[in-house]
Structures are given as structure tokens and as C-alpha cells.
GROMACS .gro file of C-alpha atoms in nm:
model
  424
    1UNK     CA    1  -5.462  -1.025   1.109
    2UNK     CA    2  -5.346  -1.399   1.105
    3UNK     CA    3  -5.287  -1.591   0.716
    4UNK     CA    4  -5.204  -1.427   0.420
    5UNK     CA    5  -5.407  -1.182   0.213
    6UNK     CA    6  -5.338  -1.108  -0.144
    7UNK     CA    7  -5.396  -0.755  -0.347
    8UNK     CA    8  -5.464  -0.807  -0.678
    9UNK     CA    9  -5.397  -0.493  -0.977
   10UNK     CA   10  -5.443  -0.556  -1.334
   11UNK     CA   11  -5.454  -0.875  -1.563
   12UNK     CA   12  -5.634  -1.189  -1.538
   13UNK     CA   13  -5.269  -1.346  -1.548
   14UNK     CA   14  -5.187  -1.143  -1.189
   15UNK     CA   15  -5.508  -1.264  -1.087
   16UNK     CA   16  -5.385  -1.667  -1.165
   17UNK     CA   17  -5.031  -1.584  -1.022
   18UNK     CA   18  -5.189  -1.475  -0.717
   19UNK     CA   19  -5.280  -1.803  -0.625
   20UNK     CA   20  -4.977  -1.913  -0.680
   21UNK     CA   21  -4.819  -1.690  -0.487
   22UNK     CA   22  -5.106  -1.743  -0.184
   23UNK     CA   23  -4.987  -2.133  -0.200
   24UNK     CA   24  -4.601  -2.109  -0.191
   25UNK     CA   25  -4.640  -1.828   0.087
   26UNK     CA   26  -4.877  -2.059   0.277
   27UNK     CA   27  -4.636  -2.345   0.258
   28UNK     CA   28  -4.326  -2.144   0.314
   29UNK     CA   29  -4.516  -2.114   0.666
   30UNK     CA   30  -4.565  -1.658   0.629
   31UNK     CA   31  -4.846  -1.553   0.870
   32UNK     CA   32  -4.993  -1.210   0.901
   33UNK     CA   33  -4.874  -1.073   0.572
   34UNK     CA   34  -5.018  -0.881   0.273
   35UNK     CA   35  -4.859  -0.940  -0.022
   36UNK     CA   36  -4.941  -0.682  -0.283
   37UNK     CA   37  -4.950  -0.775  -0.650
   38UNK     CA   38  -4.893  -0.481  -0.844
   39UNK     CA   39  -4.969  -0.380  -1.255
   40UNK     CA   40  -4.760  -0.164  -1.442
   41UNK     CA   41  -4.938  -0.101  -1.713
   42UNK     CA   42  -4.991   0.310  -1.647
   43UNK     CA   43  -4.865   0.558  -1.412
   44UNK     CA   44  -5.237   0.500  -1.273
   45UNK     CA   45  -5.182   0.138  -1.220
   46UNK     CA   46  -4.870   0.276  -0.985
   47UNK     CA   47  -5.018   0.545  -0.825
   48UNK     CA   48  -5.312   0.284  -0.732
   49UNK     CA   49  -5.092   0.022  -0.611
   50UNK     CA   50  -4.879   0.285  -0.359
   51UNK     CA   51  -5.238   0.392  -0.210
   52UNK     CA   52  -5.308   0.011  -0.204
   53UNK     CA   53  -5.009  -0.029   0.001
   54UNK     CA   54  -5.031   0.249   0.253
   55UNK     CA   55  -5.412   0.153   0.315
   56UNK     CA   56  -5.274  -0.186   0.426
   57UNK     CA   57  -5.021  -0.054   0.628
   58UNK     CA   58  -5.299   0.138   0.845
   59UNK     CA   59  -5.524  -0.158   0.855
   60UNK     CA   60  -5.269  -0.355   0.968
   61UNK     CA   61  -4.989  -0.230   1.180
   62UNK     CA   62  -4.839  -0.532   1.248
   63UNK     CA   63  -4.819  -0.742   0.928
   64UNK     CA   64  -4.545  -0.811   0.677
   65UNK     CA   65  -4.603  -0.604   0.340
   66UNK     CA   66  -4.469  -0.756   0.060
   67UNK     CA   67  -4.498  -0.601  -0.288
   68UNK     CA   68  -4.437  -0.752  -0.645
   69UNK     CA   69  -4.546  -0.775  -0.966
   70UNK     CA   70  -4.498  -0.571  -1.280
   71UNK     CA   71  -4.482  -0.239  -1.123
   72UNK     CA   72  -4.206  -0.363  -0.815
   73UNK     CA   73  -4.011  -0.536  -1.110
   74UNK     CA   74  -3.951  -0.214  -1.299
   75UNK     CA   75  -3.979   0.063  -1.039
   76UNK     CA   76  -3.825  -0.184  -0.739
   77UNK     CA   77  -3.677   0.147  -0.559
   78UNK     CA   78  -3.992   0.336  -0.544
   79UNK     CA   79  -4.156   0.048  -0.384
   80UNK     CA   80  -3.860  -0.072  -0.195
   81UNK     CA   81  -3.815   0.347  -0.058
   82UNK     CA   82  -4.174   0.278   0.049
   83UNK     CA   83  -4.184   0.320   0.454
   84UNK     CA   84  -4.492   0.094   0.460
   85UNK     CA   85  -4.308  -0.226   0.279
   86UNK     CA   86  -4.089  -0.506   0.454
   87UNK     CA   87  -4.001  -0.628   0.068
   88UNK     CA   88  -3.993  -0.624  -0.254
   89UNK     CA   89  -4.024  -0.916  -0.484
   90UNK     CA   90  -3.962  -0.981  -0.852
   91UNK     CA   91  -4.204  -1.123  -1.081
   92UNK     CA   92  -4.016  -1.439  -1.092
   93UNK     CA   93  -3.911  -1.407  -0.706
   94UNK     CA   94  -4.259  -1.383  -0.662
   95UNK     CA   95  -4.362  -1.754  -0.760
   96UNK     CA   96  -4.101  -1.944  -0.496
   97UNK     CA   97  -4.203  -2.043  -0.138
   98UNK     CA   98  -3.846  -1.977  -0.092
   99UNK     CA   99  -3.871  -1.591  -0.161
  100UNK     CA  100  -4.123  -1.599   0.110
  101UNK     CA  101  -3.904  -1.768   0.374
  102UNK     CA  102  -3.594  -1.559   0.297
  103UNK     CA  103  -3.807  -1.250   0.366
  104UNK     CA  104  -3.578  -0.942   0.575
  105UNK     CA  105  -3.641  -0.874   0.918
  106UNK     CA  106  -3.847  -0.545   0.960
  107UNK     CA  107  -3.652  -0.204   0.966
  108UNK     CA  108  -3.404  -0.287   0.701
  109UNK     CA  109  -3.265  -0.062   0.477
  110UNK     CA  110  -3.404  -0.042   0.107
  111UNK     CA  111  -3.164  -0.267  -0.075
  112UNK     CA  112  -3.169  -0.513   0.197
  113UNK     CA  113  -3.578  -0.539   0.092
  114UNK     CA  114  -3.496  -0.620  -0.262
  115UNK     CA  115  -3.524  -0.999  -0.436
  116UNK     CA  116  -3.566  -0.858  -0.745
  117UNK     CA  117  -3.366  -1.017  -1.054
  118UNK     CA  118  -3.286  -0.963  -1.382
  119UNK     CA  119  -3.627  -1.086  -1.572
  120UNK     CA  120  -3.453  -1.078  -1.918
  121UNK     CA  121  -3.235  -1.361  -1.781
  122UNK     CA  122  -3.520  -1.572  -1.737
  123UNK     CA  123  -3.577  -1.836  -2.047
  124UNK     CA  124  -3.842  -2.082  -1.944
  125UNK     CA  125  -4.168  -2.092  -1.772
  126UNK     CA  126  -4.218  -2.345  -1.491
  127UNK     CA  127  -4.564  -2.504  -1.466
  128UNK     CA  128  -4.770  -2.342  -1.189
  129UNK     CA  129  -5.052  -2.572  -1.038
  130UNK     CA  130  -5.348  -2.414  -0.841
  131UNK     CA  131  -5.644  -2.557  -0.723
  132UNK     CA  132  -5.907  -2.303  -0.703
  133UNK     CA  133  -5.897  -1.962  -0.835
  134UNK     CA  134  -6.041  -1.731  -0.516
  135UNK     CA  135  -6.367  -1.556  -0.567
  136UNK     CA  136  -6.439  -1.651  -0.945
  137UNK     CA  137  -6.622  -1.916  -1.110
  138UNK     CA  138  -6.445  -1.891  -1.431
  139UNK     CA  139  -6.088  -2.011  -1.361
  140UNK     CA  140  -5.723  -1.875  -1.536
  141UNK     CA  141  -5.487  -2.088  -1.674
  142UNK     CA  142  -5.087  -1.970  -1.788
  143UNK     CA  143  -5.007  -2.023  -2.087
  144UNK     CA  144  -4.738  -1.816  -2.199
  145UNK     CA  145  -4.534  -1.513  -2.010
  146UNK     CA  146  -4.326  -1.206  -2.134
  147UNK     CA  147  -4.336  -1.044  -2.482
  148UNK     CA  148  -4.075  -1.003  -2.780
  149UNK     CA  149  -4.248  -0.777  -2.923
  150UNK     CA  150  -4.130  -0.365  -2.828
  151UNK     CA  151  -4.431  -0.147  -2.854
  152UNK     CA  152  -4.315   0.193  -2.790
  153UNK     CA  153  -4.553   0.261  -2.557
  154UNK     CA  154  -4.513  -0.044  -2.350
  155UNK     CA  155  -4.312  -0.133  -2.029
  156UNK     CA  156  -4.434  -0.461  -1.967
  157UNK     CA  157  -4.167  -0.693  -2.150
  158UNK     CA  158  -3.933  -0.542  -1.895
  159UNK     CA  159  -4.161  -0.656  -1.573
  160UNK     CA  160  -4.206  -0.983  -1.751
  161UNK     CA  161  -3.931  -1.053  -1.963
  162UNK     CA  162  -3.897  -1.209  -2.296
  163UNK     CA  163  -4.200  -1.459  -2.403
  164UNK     CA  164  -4.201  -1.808  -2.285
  165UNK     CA  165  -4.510  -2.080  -2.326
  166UNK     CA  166  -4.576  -2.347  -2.042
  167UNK     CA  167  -4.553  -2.685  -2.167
  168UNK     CA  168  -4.845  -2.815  -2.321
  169UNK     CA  169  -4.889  -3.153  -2.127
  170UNK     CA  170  -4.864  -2.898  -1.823
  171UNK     CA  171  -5.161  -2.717  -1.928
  172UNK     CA  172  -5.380  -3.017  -1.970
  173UNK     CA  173  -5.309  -3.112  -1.641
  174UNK     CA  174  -5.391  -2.769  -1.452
  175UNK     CA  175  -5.713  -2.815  -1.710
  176UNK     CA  176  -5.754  -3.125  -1.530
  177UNK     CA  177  -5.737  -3.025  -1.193
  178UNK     CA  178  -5.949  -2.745  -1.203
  179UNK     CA  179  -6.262  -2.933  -1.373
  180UNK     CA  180  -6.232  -3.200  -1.114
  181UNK     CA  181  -6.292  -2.943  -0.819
  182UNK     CA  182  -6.609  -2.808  -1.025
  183UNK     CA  183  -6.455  -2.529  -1.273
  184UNK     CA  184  -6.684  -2.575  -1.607
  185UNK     CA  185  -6.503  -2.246  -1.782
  186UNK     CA  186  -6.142  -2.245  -1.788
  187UNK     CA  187  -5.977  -1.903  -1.986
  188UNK     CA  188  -5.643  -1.941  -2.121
  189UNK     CA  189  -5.372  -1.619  -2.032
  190UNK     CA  190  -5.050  -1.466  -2.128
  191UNK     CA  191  -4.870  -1.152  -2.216
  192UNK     CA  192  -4.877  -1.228  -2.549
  193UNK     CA  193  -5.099  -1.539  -2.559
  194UNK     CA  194  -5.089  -1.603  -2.951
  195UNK     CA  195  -4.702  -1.576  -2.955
  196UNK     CA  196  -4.784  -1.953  -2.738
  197UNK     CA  197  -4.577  -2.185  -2.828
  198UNK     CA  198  -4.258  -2.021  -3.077
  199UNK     CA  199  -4.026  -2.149  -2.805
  200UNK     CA  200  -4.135  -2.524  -2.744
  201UNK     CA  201  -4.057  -2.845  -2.958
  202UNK     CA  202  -4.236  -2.836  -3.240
  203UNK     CA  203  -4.379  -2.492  -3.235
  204UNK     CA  204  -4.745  -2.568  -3.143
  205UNK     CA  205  -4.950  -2.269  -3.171
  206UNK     CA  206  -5.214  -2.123  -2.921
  207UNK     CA  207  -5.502  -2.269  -3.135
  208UNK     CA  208  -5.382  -2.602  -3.157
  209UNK     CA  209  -5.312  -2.603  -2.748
  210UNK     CA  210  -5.705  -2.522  -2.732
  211UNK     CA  211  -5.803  -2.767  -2.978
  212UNK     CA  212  -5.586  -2.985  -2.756
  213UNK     CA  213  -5.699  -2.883  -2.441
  214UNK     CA  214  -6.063  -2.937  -2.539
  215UNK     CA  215  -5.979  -3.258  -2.691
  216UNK     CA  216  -5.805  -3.447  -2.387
  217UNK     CA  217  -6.069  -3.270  -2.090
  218UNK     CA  218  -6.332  -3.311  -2.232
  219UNK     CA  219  -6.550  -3.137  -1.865
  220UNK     CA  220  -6.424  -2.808  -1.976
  221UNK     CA  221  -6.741  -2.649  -2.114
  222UNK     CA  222  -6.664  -2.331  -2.190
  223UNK     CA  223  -6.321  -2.232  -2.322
  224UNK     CA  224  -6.200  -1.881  -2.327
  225UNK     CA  225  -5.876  -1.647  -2.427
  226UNK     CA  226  -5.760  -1.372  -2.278
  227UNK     CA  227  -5.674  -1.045  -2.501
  228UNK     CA  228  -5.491  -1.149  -2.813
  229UNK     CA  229  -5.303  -1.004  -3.131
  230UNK     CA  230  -5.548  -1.062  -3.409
  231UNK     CA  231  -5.260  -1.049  -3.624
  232UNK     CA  232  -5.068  -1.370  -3.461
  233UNK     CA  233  -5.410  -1.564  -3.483
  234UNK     CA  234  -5.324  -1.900  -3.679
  235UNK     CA  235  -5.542  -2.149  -3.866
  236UNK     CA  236  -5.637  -2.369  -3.557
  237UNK     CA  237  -5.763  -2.048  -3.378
  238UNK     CA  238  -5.993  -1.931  -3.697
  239UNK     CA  239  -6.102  -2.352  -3.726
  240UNK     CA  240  -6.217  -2.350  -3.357
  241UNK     CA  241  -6.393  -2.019  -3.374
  242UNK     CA  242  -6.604  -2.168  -3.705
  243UNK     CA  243  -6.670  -2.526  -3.601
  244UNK     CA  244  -6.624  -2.593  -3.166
  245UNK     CA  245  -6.932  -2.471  -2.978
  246UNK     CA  246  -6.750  -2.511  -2.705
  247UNK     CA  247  -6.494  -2.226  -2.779
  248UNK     CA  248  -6.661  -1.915  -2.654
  249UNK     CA  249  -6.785  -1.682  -2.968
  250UNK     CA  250  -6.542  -1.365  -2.774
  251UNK     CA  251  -6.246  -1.229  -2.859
  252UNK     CA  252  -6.091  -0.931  -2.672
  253UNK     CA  253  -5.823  -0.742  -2.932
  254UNK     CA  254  -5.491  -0.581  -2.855
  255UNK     CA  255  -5.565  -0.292  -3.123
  256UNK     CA  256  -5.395  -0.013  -2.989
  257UNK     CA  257  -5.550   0.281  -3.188
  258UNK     CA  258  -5.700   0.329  -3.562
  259UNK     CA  259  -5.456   0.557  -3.715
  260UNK     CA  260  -5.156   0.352  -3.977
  261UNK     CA  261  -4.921   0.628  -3.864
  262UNK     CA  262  -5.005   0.615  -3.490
  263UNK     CA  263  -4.970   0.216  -3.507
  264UNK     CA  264  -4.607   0.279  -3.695
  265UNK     CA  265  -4.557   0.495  -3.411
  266UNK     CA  266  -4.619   0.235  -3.179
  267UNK     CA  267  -4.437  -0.003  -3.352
  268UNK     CA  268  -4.758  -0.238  -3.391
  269UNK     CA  269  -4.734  -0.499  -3.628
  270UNK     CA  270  -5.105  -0.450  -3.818
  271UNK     CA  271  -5.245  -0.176  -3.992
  272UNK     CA  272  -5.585  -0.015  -3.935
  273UNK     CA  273  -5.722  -0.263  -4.264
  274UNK     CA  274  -5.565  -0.556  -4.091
  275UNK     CA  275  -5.828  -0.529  -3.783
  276UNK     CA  276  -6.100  -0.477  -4.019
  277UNK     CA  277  -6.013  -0.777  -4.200
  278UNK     CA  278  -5.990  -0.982  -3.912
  279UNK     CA  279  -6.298  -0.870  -3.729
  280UNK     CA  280  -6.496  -0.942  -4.103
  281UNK     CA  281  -6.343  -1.283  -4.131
  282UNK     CA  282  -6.440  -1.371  -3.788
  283UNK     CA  283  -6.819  -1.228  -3.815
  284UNK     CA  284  -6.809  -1.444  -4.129
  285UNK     CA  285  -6.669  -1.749  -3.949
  286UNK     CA  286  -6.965  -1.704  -3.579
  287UNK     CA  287  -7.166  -1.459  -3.684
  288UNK     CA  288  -7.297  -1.414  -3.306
  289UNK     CA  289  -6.911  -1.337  -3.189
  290UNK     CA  290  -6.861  -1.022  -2.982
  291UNK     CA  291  -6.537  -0.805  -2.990
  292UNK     CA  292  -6.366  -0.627  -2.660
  293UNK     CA  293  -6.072  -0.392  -2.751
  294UNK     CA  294  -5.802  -0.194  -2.579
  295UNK     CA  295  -5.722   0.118  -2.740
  296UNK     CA  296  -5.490   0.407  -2.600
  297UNK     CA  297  -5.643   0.771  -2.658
  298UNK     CA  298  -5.394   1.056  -2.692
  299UNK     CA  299  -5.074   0.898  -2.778
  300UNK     CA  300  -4.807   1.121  -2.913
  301UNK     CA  301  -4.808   1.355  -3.192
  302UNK     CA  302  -5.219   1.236  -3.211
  303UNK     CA  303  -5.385   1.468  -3.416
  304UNK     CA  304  -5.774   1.499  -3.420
  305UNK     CA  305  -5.798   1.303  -3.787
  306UNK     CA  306  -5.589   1.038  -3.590
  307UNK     CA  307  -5.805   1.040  -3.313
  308UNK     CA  308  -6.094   1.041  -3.491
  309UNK     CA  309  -5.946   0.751  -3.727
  310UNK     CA  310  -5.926   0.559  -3.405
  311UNK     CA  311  -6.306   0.580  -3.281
  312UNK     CA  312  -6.458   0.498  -3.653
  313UNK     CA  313  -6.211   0.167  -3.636
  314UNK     CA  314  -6.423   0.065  -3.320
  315UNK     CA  315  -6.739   0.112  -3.544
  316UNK     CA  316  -6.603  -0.090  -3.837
  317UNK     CA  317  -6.507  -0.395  -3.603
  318UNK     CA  318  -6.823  -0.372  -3.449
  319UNK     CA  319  -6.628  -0.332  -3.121
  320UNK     CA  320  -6.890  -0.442  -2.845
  321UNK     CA  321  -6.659  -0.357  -2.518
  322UNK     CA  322  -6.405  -0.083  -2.565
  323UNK     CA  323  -6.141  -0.045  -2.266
  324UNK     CA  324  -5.994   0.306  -2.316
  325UNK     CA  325  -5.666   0.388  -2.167
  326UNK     CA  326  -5.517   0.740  -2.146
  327UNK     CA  327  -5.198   0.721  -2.276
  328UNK     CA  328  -4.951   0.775  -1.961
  329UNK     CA  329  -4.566   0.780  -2.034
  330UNK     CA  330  -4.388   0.525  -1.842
  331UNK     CA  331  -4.023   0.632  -1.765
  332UNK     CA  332  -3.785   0.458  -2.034
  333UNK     CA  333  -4.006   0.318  -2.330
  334UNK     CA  334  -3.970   0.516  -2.637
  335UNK     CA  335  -4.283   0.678  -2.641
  336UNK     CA  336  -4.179   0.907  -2.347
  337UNK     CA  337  -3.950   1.044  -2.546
  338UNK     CA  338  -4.167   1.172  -2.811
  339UNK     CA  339  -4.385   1.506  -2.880
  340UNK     CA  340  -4.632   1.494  -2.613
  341UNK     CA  341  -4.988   1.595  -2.569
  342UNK     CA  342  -5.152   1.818  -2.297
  343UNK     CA  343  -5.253   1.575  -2.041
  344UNK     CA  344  -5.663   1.736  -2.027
  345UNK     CA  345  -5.670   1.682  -2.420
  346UNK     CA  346  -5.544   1.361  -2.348
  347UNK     CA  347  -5.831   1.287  -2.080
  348UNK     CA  348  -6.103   1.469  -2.273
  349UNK     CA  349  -5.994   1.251  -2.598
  350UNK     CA  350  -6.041   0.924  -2.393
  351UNK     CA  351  -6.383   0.994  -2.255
  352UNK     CA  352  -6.471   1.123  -2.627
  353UNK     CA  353  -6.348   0.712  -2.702
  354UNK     CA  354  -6.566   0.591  -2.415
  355UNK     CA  355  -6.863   0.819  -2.486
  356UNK     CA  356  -6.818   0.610  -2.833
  357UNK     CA  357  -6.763   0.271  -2.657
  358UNK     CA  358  -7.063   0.358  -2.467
  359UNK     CA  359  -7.295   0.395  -2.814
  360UNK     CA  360  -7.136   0.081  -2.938
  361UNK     CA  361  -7.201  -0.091  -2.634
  362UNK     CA  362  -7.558  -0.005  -2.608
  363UNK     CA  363  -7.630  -0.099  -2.954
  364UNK     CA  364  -7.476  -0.437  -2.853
  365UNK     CA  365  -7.696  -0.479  -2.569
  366UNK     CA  366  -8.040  -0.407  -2.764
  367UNK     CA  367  -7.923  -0.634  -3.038
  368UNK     CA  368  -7.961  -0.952  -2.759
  369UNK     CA  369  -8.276  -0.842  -2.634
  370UNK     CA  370  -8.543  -1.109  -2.736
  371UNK     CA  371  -8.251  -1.366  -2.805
  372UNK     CA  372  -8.178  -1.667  -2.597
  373UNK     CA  373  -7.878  -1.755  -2.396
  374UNK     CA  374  -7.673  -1.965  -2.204
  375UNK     CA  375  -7.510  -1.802  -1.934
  376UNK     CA  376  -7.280  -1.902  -1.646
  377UNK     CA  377  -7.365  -1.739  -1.312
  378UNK     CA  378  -7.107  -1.550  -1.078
  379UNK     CA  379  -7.074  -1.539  -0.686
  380UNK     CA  380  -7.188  -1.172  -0.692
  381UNK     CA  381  -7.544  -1.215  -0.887
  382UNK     CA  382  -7.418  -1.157  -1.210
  383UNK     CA  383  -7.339  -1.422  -1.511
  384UNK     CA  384  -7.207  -1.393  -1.832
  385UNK     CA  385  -7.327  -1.527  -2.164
  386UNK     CA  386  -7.102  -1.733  -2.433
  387UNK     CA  387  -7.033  -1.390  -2.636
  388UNK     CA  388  -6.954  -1.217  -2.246
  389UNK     CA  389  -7.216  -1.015  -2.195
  390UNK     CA  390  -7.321  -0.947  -1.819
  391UNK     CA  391  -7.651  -1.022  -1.735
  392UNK     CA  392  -7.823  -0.992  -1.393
  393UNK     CA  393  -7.920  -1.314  -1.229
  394UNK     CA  394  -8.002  -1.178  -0.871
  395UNK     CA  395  -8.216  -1.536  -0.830
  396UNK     CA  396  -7.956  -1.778  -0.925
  397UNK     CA  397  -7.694  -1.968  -0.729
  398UNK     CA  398  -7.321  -1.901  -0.782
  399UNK     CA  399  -7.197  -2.226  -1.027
  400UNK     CA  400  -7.518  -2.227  -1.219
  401UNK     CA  401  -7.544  -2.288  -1.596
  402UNK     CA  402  -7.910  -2.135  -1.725
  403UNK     CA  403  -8.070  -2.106  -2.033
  404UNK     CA  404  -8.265  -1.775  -2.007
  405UNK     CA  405  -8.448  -1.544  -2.283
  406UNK     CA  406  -8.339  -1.161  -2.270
  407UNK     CA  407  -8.613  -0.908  -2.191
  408UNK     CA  408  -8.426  -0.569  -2.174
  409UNK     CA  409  -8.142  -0.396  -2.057
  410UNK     CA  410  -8.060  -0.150  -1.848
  411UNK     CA  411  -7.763   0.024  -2.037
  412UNK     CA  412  -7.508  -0.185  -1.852
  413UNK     CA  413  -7.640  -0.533  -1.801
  414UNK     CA  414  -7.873  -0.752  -1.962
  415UNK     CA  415  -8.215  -0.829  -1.814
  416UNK     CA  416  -8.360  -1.233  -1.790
  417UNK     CA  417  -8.618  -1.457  -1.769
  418UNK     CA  418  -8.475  -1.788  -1.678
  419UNK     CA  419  -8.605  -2.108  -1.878
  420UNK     CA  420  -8.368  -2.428  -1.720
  421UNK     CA  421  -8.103  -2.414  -1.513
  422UNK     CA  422  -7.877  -2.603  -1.307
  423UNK     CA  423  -7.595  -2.611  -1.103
  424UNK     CA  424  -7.301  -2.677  -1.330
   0.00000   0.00000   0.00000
């Protein structure tokens, strides 16, 4: 192979740092390399990422293998024990075209592989600027990186260290760039996105960077965040959700499970009537606003009332999109120390969750049949209306904004008839 190709696991932030890390490898001058940009959020995510690796190794013989992200930042010796990689990079590490030009020779030992550093000694977030995101039409912006908060099931605060919020001048101008090389949608990420802010001058808040952002770039026609904590949402969030059409009627909710002792156990920070409330004020607020969630099926000491709490919670937010993660213990969070359950009643538990996602979903879908839409169309026939629900636009260029009337649905996607469209 000649260049460098980038492996992508888990969050839409990965997905924007990957570009980043593309750039500074590019201009640190590394040619026939993979570098593999790993997730940490399960033992899955791991196990994944280690296939990943070895599948690149066979593919290509020859090349450099360089892993990072969450997973190499807090389980740098399994990677770096690896026979497959030439190095191992922290998450930090990871965003330097000097990392990349420092890289080890081949056949090195597996300390010699390491640039991993302490994460928790980080304390500010430089400004990344990328021109294109690869293969989407919808394009990521950082926000905000790490997390103060220490859910007890959660490793990720130590692959990404303590939360820190990119400048908000520096945001505008990453806006900037990517409208002016044709990117209409722009979604704001983080760790914990709605902690933005706690850290700068001032204390702006993530709602009043959006109201910003759509204020001073004014081509960005569809604005977007990634998952949030309803509970950190602030009054210039809730104002842009009621009044600015150009603030996308979705919201995708960090809510964990349903159960007040399960979320003590977790060491959330709402209660099962603080989701509720939030998902009611919001319906109240843009009454055609649709709700993803995560929620984590057969976390410790779960009973079947607890699970059960959890699944009617996605009925009484009205939860459109339900992600369901088995709970996996990862090695040092407090979680893995508790009671724990029998891994198959875990896994049966969290396709009883999806079977209930499913229902939810499918209600969802008939309740937009008949409706009318504006959608933004994907490079892989697909598009996705304001509230983010996929609809199949087989006869539509890549880039394309449409207005389009629903005629069905298929149990997965949404069916169209286009009415007006053009290329955005």
C-alpha cells in the first residue's frame, strides 16, 4: 500500500480526530501505514479493534501499524504486546505530526513502541482544523474533550482525561472552513459536550456556543449535537430547541438505565423523573423532536423490576432510537468490582431492550408516514431528515437537500417521493 489509511471504532469525536490525525501523519511525511483508532467503550470495542489490527497486518505485510485512541490509552500493553503493531500512541500523542515522525523502527521491544502519556496531566484543548471530514456529508466539529464526571461503569475519563472545551472563536472558524468547502450540516462533539465551556473565560455554555455558532456562519444550515446529559442542558440549549429552525429537532440522551437505584449505582447525576421531565419539556418546546438514547442492560445487582423499570423509561420519553449496550466490566472502574450478573442474562436482557427499541422505533417510523420532510442526502443512497430519521433516496445525488413526502416504511428506513431538490 502507499499513503496512509485510517481505522475508525466508536464516536463521532474518533471519527473528527481521525482527520486530524490523517493530516499531521501526511505532513509528518509517514507512507504505507495504518493507523488504527481504537474505542474503549466495552470489552467488545477491544476485542473488535485487536481483530481490526491483525486483519491489517495480513493485508498488508509491509506497512507501519500504529494504534491509538481510547482503548491504546488505557490498555497501552495489550496493544503495545501486539506482534502485529510498530506503535502505540496516546490520545493526545495521537494529534502531533511529531508523534508520527518519532515513530520506532520495526522489531522493537514493547516499551520502546509506547508514546503514551499521562492524559490526566493534560489541561487544555488545542484547536484542531480539518478540511473535509472523509466519506460523510454531515461534518464533526470538537468542542469539548475528557469528562469530570466518574460513572462507575465508565473508563473513558481515563483514555481522555479530565474535560476541556476548545475555544469558542476556534470553533467558529473550523465552522467556517468547513461551509466554505460545501458542508451545509455541521454536528458539534465531545465527551461530555454540555459540560462545554466550565473551563474557559467567562463560562459560556454549549447552548450559547450554538447560538453563537449559528449567529456568526450564517451557511451552516443544519446544526446538530452529539449525545448529551439532559441534565447539564442550560437555558440557551432549551431557547434554540423552541425558537431556531435551524437547530435540528434531535437529541440523542446519555440515560444510562431507568432504575433510581441502578443510576445511584452508577453514580449518574439524574433520576429516572429527571429524564421524563426533560423529554416532556422538550416535546412541549418542538413538538416534532425525536429522542436517541444509550442505555446499558444488565448492570450489576439488576434485578428484573430494575430492568423492567429501564425499558418503560424508553416508553415514557418516547425514545425513537435506543442504542443498547451490554454491560461489559472494564478492568479498574468501580463497577467491576460489584455483584455481577451471568453474562447470557446479561445478553438476553439487552435484546429484551432492543426487541423494545425495535417497537418504539417502528411506531416512530409510521408516525412520519404521510408527513413531509426535508432531508439531506448521503454518499451511500441514504439521507436523513431534520428529526434523523433515515430515509432511502437511491435516486438522489450525494450533497442534495430535498423536500420529499413519506409514503411508507420498511421497518428500518423511511420510503419517499421527492417534491424539489437540489444540490446543497
Amino acid at each position: 500500500m502507499s499513503g496512509v489509511e485510517v481505522i475508525t471504532f466508536g464516536c463521532r469525536l474518533n471519527t473528527y480526530e481521525s482527520e486530524v490525525m490523517r493530516a499531521q501523519a501526511e505532513k509528518a511525511g509517514l507512507n504505507n501505514a495504518v493507523l488504527v483508532n481504537t474505542c474503549a467503550v466495552t470489552g467488545e470495542a477491544v476485542r473488535q479493534a485487536r481483530a481490526a489490527i491483525r486483519r491489517a497486518r495480513r493485508e498488508n505485510p509491509h506497512a507501519r501499524i500504529i494504534v491509538t485512541g481510547c482503548a491504546a490509552q488505557t490498555e497501552k500493553q495489550t496493544f503495545a504486546e501486539m506482534p502485529e503493531v510498530d506503535a502505540v500512541l496516546g490520545n493526545e500523542e495521537k494529534l502531533t505530526s511529531a508523534s508520527y515522525r518519532a515513530l520506532p523502527d520495526f522489531g522493537v521491544s514493547a516499551e520502546e513502541k509506547l508514546r503514551v502519556n499521562d492524559i490526566m496531566s493534560i489541561k487544555a484543548t488545542a484547536p484542531q482544523m480539518i478540511k473535509h471530514i472523509d466519506g460523510h456529508v454531515r461534518a464533526f466539529i470538537q468542542v469539548q474533550n475528557g469528562c469530570d464526571h466518574r460513572c462507575t461503569f465508565c473508563i473513558i475519563p481515563y483514555g481522555r482525561g479530565n474535560s476541556r472545551s476548545v475555544p469558542m472563536g476556534a470553533v467558529v472558524e473550523q465552522a467556517r472552513k468547513l461551509t466554505e468547502n460545501g458542508y451545509c450540516e455541521i454536528v458539534l462533539t465531545g465527551v461530555d459536550a454540555t459540560s462545554y465551556g466550565a473551563d474557559l473565560p467567562g463560562e459560556p455554555s454549549l447552548g450559547y456556543l450554538a447560538r453563537t455558532l449559528l449567529k456568526q456562519v450564517p451557511e451552516i444550515l443544519r446544526l446538530r449535537l452529539s449525545s448529551i446529559d439532559s441534565i447539564e442542558a442550560d437555558k440557551h440549549l432549551m431557547d434554540l430547541i423552541a425558537d431556531e429552525p435551524r437547530f435540528m429537532p434531535h437529541l440523542h440522551l446519555s440515560l444510562q438505565h431507568g432504575d433510581d437505584m441502578i443510576l445511584k449505582r452508577m453514580k449518574r447525576r439524574h433520576m429516572r423523573a429527571d429524564a421524563i421531565a426533560f423529554c416532556h419539556q422538550v416535546r412541549s418546546l418542538r413538538p416534532e423532536i425525536a429522542f436517541g438514547a444509550d442505555m446499558i442492560a444488565g448492570f450489576p445487582t439488576e434485578t428484573e423490576e430494575m430492568f423492567e423499570n429501564a425499558a418503560t423509561l424508553a416508553e415514557e420519553c418516547g425514545i425513537s432510537s435506543l442504542h443498547v449496550f451490554p454491560y461489559s466490566p472494564r478492568p479498574g472502574t468501580p463497577a467491576a468490582r460489584m455483584p455481577q450478573l451471568d453474562r447470557g442474562l446479561i445478553k438476553q436482557r439487552a435484546a429484551r431492550l432492543r426487541e423494545r427499541g425495535n417497537i418504539l422505533s417502528h411506531a416512530h417510523l409510521d408516525r412520519m408516514v404521510g408527513t413531509e420532510q426535508t432531508i439531506l442526502v448521503e454518499n451511500r443512497g441514504f439521507a436523513h431528515t431534520k428529526n434523523f430519521t433515515l430515509v432511502a433516496a437511491p435516486d438522489l445525488a450525494a450533497r442534495t437537500l430535498a423536500q420529499v413526502r413519506i409514503t411508507g416504511h420498511n421497518g428500518k428506513h423511511l420510503d419517499m417521493q421527492c417534491l424539489a431538490a437540489q444540490v446543497a
